[in-house]
Short mmCIF file of N, CA and C in Angstrom, two decimals:
data_model
loop_
_atom_site.label_atom_id
_atom_site.label_comp_id
_atom_site.label_asym_id
_atom_site.label_seq_id
_atom_site.Cartn_x
_atom_site.Cartn_y
_atom_site.Cartn_z
N MET A 9 136.55 -23.64 34.83
CA MET A 9 136.35 -22.78 35.96
C MET A 9 137.08 -21.23 34.76
N ARG A 10 138.22 -22.02 33.66
CA ARG A 10 138.64 -20.61 33.03
C ARG A 10 137.95 -20.20 32.28
N THR A 11 136.95 -21.41 31.30
CA THR A 11 136.50 -20.89 29.92
C THR A 11 135.01 -20.37 31.22
N THR A 12 134.98 -20.13 32.08
CA THR A 12 134.11 -19.34 32.25
C THR A 12 134.25 -17.66 33.32
N LEU A 13 135.78 -17.92 33.68
CA LEU A 13 136.04 -16.77 33.68
C LEU A 13 136.03 -16.36 32.09
N GLN A 14 136.55 -16.44 30.83
CA GLN A 14 136.63 -16.00 30.19
C GLN A 14 135.79 -15.21 29.45
N ARG A 15 134.52 -15.79 29.93
CA ARG A 15 133.30 -15.97 29.11
C ARG A 15 132.67 -14.12 30.01
N PHE A 16 132.84 -14.12 31.47
CA PHE A 16 132.84 -12.93 32.31
C PHE A 16 133.53 -11.91 31.57
N THR A 17 134.85 -12.23 31.68
CA THR A 17 135.62 -11.27 30.70
C THR A 17 135.36 -10.77 29.84
N LEU A 18 134.71 -11.08 28.26
CA LEU A 18 134.18 -11.07 27.54
C LEU A 18 132.88 -10.69 27.77
N ALA A 19 131.94 -10.88 28.41
CA ALA A 19 131.01 -10.03 28.37
C ALA A 19 130.98 -8.64 28.99
N GLY A 20 131.79 -8.65 29.66
CA GLY A 20 132.31 -7.28 30.41
C GLY A 20 132.67 -6.13 29.69
N VAL A 21 133.79 -6.76 28.60
CA VAL A 21 134.14 -6.20 27.66
C VAL A 21 133.47 -5.57 26.72
N LEU A 22 132.10 -6.71 26.02
CA LEU A 22 131.13 -6.39 25.06
C LEU A 22 129.96 -5.19 25.52
N PHE A 23 130.20 -5.47 27.21
CA PHE A 23 129.21 -4.70 27.78
C PHE A 23 129.57 -3.02 28.11
N ALA A 24 130.89 -2.88 27.92
CA ALA A 24 131.49 -1.63 28.31
C ALA A 24 132.02 -0.73 26.73
N CYS A 25 132.08 -1.49 25.96
CA CYS A 25 132.62 -0.88 24.76
C CYS A 25 131.19 0.14 24.22
N PRO A 26 129.63 -0.22 24.20
CA PRO A 26 128.33 0.72 23.83
C PRO A 26 129.24 2.15 24.93
N LEU A 27 129.28 1.75 25.89
CA LEU A 27 128.93 2.84 27.00
C LEU A 27 130.39 4.02 27.00
N LEU A 28 131.46 3.07 26.41
CA LEU A 28 132.30 4.62 25.90
C LEU A 28 132.42 5.60 25.04
N GLY A 29 131.62 4.82 23.86
CA GLY A 29 130.34 6.22 23.17
C GLY A 29 130.14 7.34 24.10
N PHE A 30 129.10 7.17 25.17
CA PHE A 30 128.58 8.13 25.83
C PHE A 30 129.07 8.66 25.91
N ALA A 31 130.56 8.64 26.91
CA ALA A 31 131.31 9.22 27.87
C ALA A 31 132.42 9.67 27.02
N GLU A 32 132.10 9.81 25.86
CA GLU A 32 133.01 11.03 24.67
C GLU A 32 131.94 11.97 24.24
N GLU A 33 132.17 13.02 24.74
CA GLU A 33 131.31 14.91 24.38
C GLU A 33 132.13 15.27 23.49
N SER A 34 131.96 15.46 22.64
CA SER A 34 132.54 16.45 21.30
C SER A 34 132.77 17.84 21.75
N VAL A 35 134.30 18.15 22.27
CA VAL A 35 134.81 19.32 22.93
C VAL A 35 135.02 20.40 21.81
N GLY A 36 135.36 19.88 21.02
CA GLY A 36 136.00 20.63 20.00
C GLY A 36 134.95 21.21 18.93
N GLY A 37 135.97 21.55 17.71
CA GLY A 37 134.86 22.37 17.12
C GLY A 37 134.67 23.81 16.53
N GLU A 38 133.55 24.57 15.72
CA GLU A 38 133.63 25.64 15.75
C GLU A 38 132.36 26.32 17.23
N PRO A 39 132.52 27.30 17.60
CA PRO A 39 132.08 27.89 19.29
C PRO A 39 130.56 28.48 18.06
N ASP A 40 129.33 28.35 18.78
CA ASP A 40 128.24 29.27 18.05
C ASP A 40 128.26 30.41 18.45
N VAL A 41 128.25 31.07 17.43
CA VAL A 41 128.41 32.73 17.99
C VAL A 41 127.19 34.16 17.54
N THR A 42 126.63 34.35 18.35
CA THR A 42 125.02 35.24 18.31
C THR A 42 125.67 36.63 18.25
N ILE A 43 124.97 37.14 17.49
CA ILE A 43 125.19 39.24 17.10
C ILE A 43 124.22 39.11 16.98
N VAL A 44 124.46 40.51 18.30
CA VAL A 44 123.20 40.83 18.76
C VAL A 44 123.70 42.62 18.32
N GLN A 45 122.88 43.42 17.99
CA GLN A 45 123.23 44.97 18.37
C GLN A 45 122.63 45.60 19.19
N LYS A 46 123.07 46.29 19.84
CA LYS A 46 122.66 46.75 20.91
C LYS A 46 123.21 48.26 20.36
N GLY A 47 122.25 49.41 20.46
CA GLY A 47 122.41 50.58 20.12
C GLY A 47 123.13 50.93 19.17
N ASP A 48 124.40 51.15 19.34
CA ASP A 48 125.49 51.93 18.52
C ASP A 48 126.64 51.04 18.36
N LYS A 49 126.60 49.57 19.21
CA LYS A 49 127.68 48.36 18.77
C LYS A 49 126.61 47.66 18.48
N THR A 50 127.72 46.60 18.29
CA THR A 50 127.59 45.57 17.78
C THR A 50 128.52 44.12 19.04
N VAL A 51 127.46 43.42 19.01
CA VAL A 51 127.89 42.40 20.66
C VAL A 51 127.74 40.86 19.93
N GLU A 52 128.92 39.97 19.87
CA GLU A 52 129.49 38.64 19.65
C GLU A 52 129.75 38.67 20.22
N GLU A 53 128.51 36.99 20.79
CA GLU A 53 128.67 35.77 21.82
C GLU A 53 129.13 34.98 21.19
N TYR A 54 130.69 34.39 22.16
CA TYR A 54 130.92 33.20 21.94
C TYR A 54 130.96 31.75 22.93
N ARG A 55 129.75 31.02 22.24
CA ARG A 55 129.79 29.75 23.13
C ARG A 55 130.08 28.38 22.54
N VAL A 56 130.62 27.54 23.28
CA VAL A 56 130.90 26.59 23.67
C VAL A 56 130.32 25.60 24.27
N ASN A 57 129.08 24.63 23.97
CA ASN A 57 128.32 23.67 24.88
C ASN A 57 127.48 24.64 25.30
N GLY A 58 127.06 25.94 24.68
CA GLY A 58 126.17 26.36 25.77
C GLY A 58 126.60 27.34 26.69
N PHE A 59 128.02 27.18 26.91
CA PHE A 59 129.05 28.09 28.24
C PHE A 59 129.60 29.12 27.71
N LEU A 60 129.43 30.27 27.57
CA LEU A 60 129.46 32.10 27.24
C LEU A 60 131.15 32.18 27.24
N TYR A 61 131.73 32.58 26.72
CA TYR A 61 132.76 32.44 27.53
C TYR A 61 134.12 33.71 26.79
N ALA A 62 133.53 34.03 25.51
CA ALA A 62 133.99 35.78 25.27
C ALA A 62 132.67 36.38 24.80
N VAL A 63 133.10 38.08 24.61
CA VAL A 63 132.21 38.73 24.12
C VAL A 63 133.21 39.71 23.29
N LYS A 64 132.57 39.56 21.73
CA LYS A 64 133.67 40.74 21.02
C LYS A 64 132.30 42.11 20.82
N VAL A 65 133.21 43.11 21.49
CA VAL A 65 132.32 44.54 21.21
C VAL A 65 132.95 45.42 20.01
N THR A 66 132.01 45.81 19.29
CA THR A 66 132.20 46.53 18.07
C THR A 66 131.65 47.67 17.97
N PRO A 67 132.41 49.04 18.17
CA PRO A 67 131.84 49.94 18.47
C PRO A 67 131.81 50.89 16.98
N LYS A 68 130.49 51.44 17.03
CA LYS A 68 130.41 51.67 15.63
C LYS A 68 131.44 52.77 15.18
N LYS A 69 132.20 53.48 15.92
CA LYS A 69 133.36 54.65 16.25
C LYS A 69 134.26 53.98 17.50
N GLY A 70 135.73 53.25 16.85
CA GLY A 70 135.97 53.09 17.49
C GLY A 70 136.78 52.19 17.36
N LYS A 71 137.77 51.01 17.96
CA LYS A 71 138.22 49.61 17.76
C LYS A 71 137.36 48.39 18.95
N PRO A 72 137.34 47.20 18.03
CA PRO A 72 136.89 46.39 18.52
C PRO A 72 137.13 46.04 19.85
N TYR A 73 137.07 45.23 20.63
CA TYR A 73 137.65 44.99 22.01
C TYR A 73 137.21 43.82 22.27
N PHE A 74 137.67 42.44 23.32
CA PHE A 74 136.94 41.49 23.51
C PHE A 74 136.48 41.73 24.97
N LEU A 75 135.49 40.54 25.71
CA LEU A 75 135.31 40.91 26.94
C LEU A 75 135.36 38.70 27.36
N VAL A 76 136.67 38.88 28.24
CA VAL A 76 136.84 37.40 28.54
C VAL A 76 136.34 37.23 30.07
N ARG A 77 135.56 35.68 30.41
CA ARG A 77 135.64 35.39 31.41
C ARG A 77 137.21 35.52 32.68
N ALA A 78 136.42 36.31 33.83
CA ALA A 78 137.39 36.72 34.65
C ALA A 78 137.87 34.96 35.34
N ASP A 79 139.04 34.71 36.29
CA ASP A 79 138.83 33.75 36.82
C ASP A 79 138.51 33.63 37.93
N GLY A 80 137.60 31.99 37.49
CA GLY A 80 137.01 31.90 38.86
C GLY A 80 135.34 32.84 38.94
N SER A 81 134.96 33.41 38.25
CA SER A 81 134.36 34.32 38.38
C SER A 81 132.38 34.24 37.59
N ASP A 82 131.44 34.77 38.62
CA ASP A 82 129.93 33.50 37.93
C ASP A 82 130.01 34.67 36.60
N GLY A 83 130.04 34.75 35.94
CA GLY A 83 129.30 35.93 35.16
C GLY A 83 130.12 37.36 34.63
N ASN A 84 131.43 37.51 35.53
CA ASN A 84 131.94 38.56 35.10
C ASN A 84 133.09 38.43 34.06
N PHE A 85 132.73 39.78 33.63
CA PHE A 85 133.99 39.14 32.07
C PHE A 85 135.10 41.19 32.55
N ILE A 86 136.13 40.82 31.99
CA ILE A 86 137.41 41.41 31.98
C ILE A 86 137.49 41.72 30.30
N ARG A 87 137.93 43.05 30.17
CA ARG A 87 138.59 43.37 28.83
C ARG A 87 139.88 43.17 28.70
N ALA A 88 139.89 41.79 27.73
CA ALA A 88 141.14 40.78 27.24
C ALA A 88 142.34 41.97 27.10
N ASP A 89 142.28 43.20 26.54
CA ASP A 89 143.35 44.01 26.02
C ASP A 89 144.82 44.70 26.76
N LYS A 90 143.02 45.13 28.16
CA LYS A 90 143.67 46.01 29.36
C LYS A 90 143.47 44.39 30.95
N PRO A 91 144.49 44.03 31.31
CA PRO A 91 144.22 43.19 32.43
C PRO A 91 144.15 43.71 33.55
N GLU A 92 143.26 44.11 34.04
CA GLU A 92 143.34 44.98 35.92
C GLU A 92 144.16 44.66 36.78
N LEU A 93 144.90 45.43 37.53
CA LEU A 93 145.92 45.43 38.47
C LEU A 93 144.90 44.54 39.54
N ARG A 94 145.65 43.65 40.09
CA ARG A 94 144.85 42.53 41.14
C ARG A 94 145.76 42.91 42.23
N ILE A 95 145.46 43.90 43.21
CA ILE A 95 146.51 44.21 44.24
C ILE A 95 145.75 42.93 45.55
N PRO A 96 146.90 42.05 45.98
CA PRO A 96 146.36 41.23 47.15
C PRO A 96 145.60 41.39 48.29
N SER A 97 145.09 41.59 49.08
CA SER A 97 144.20 42.49 49.90
C SER A 97 144.40 41.61 51.07
N TRP A 98 145.50 41.16 51.92
CA TRP A 98 145.11 39.71 53.03
C TRP A 98 145.86 40.60 54.45
N GLU A 99 144.70 40.43 55.43
CA GLU A 99 145.72 40.81 56.48
C GLU A 99 146.47 40.29 57.21
N ILE A 100 147.51 41.29 57.68
CA ILE A 100 148.34 40.67 58.21
C ILE A 100 148.74 40.84 59.61
N PHE A 101 148.45 41.62 60.20
CA PHE A 101 148.30 42.05 61.59
C PHE A 101 146.87 42.58 62.17
N SER A 102 146.04 41.96 63.18
CA SER A 102 144.97 43.00 63.84
C SER A 102 145.45 42.62 65.19
N TRP A 103 144.45 44.33 65.38
CA TRP A 103 144.34 44.00 67.11
C TRP A 103 143.24 44.93 67.14
#
C-alpha cells in the first residue's frame, strides 16, 4: 500500500512539473514601442504583452508629455504631468 501511494505521488509530481512551465508568463522585459508621426507631433505607444499602458506625445514645438491610462478606464488616458482634480459627486440627501 505504501509503495502504491509513493508511486501515485511521484506520478503526480512528474505530471505537474511540465505544466508549471506553461503557467509562467514573462511579464518583465522591455516594452514594445510603436512610433507614429501624426501631423506636427510624434506619438510613441508603449505596450507590454499587447496592452497599451502609456503614450508619449512629442510636439514639434513645446515639451513632450505622457498620457497614462486612467484608473479603471477603457481606453481613457490622462496627462501624467497634470493630474486632474476629481471631485466626488455623491448624493447625500434627496427629496
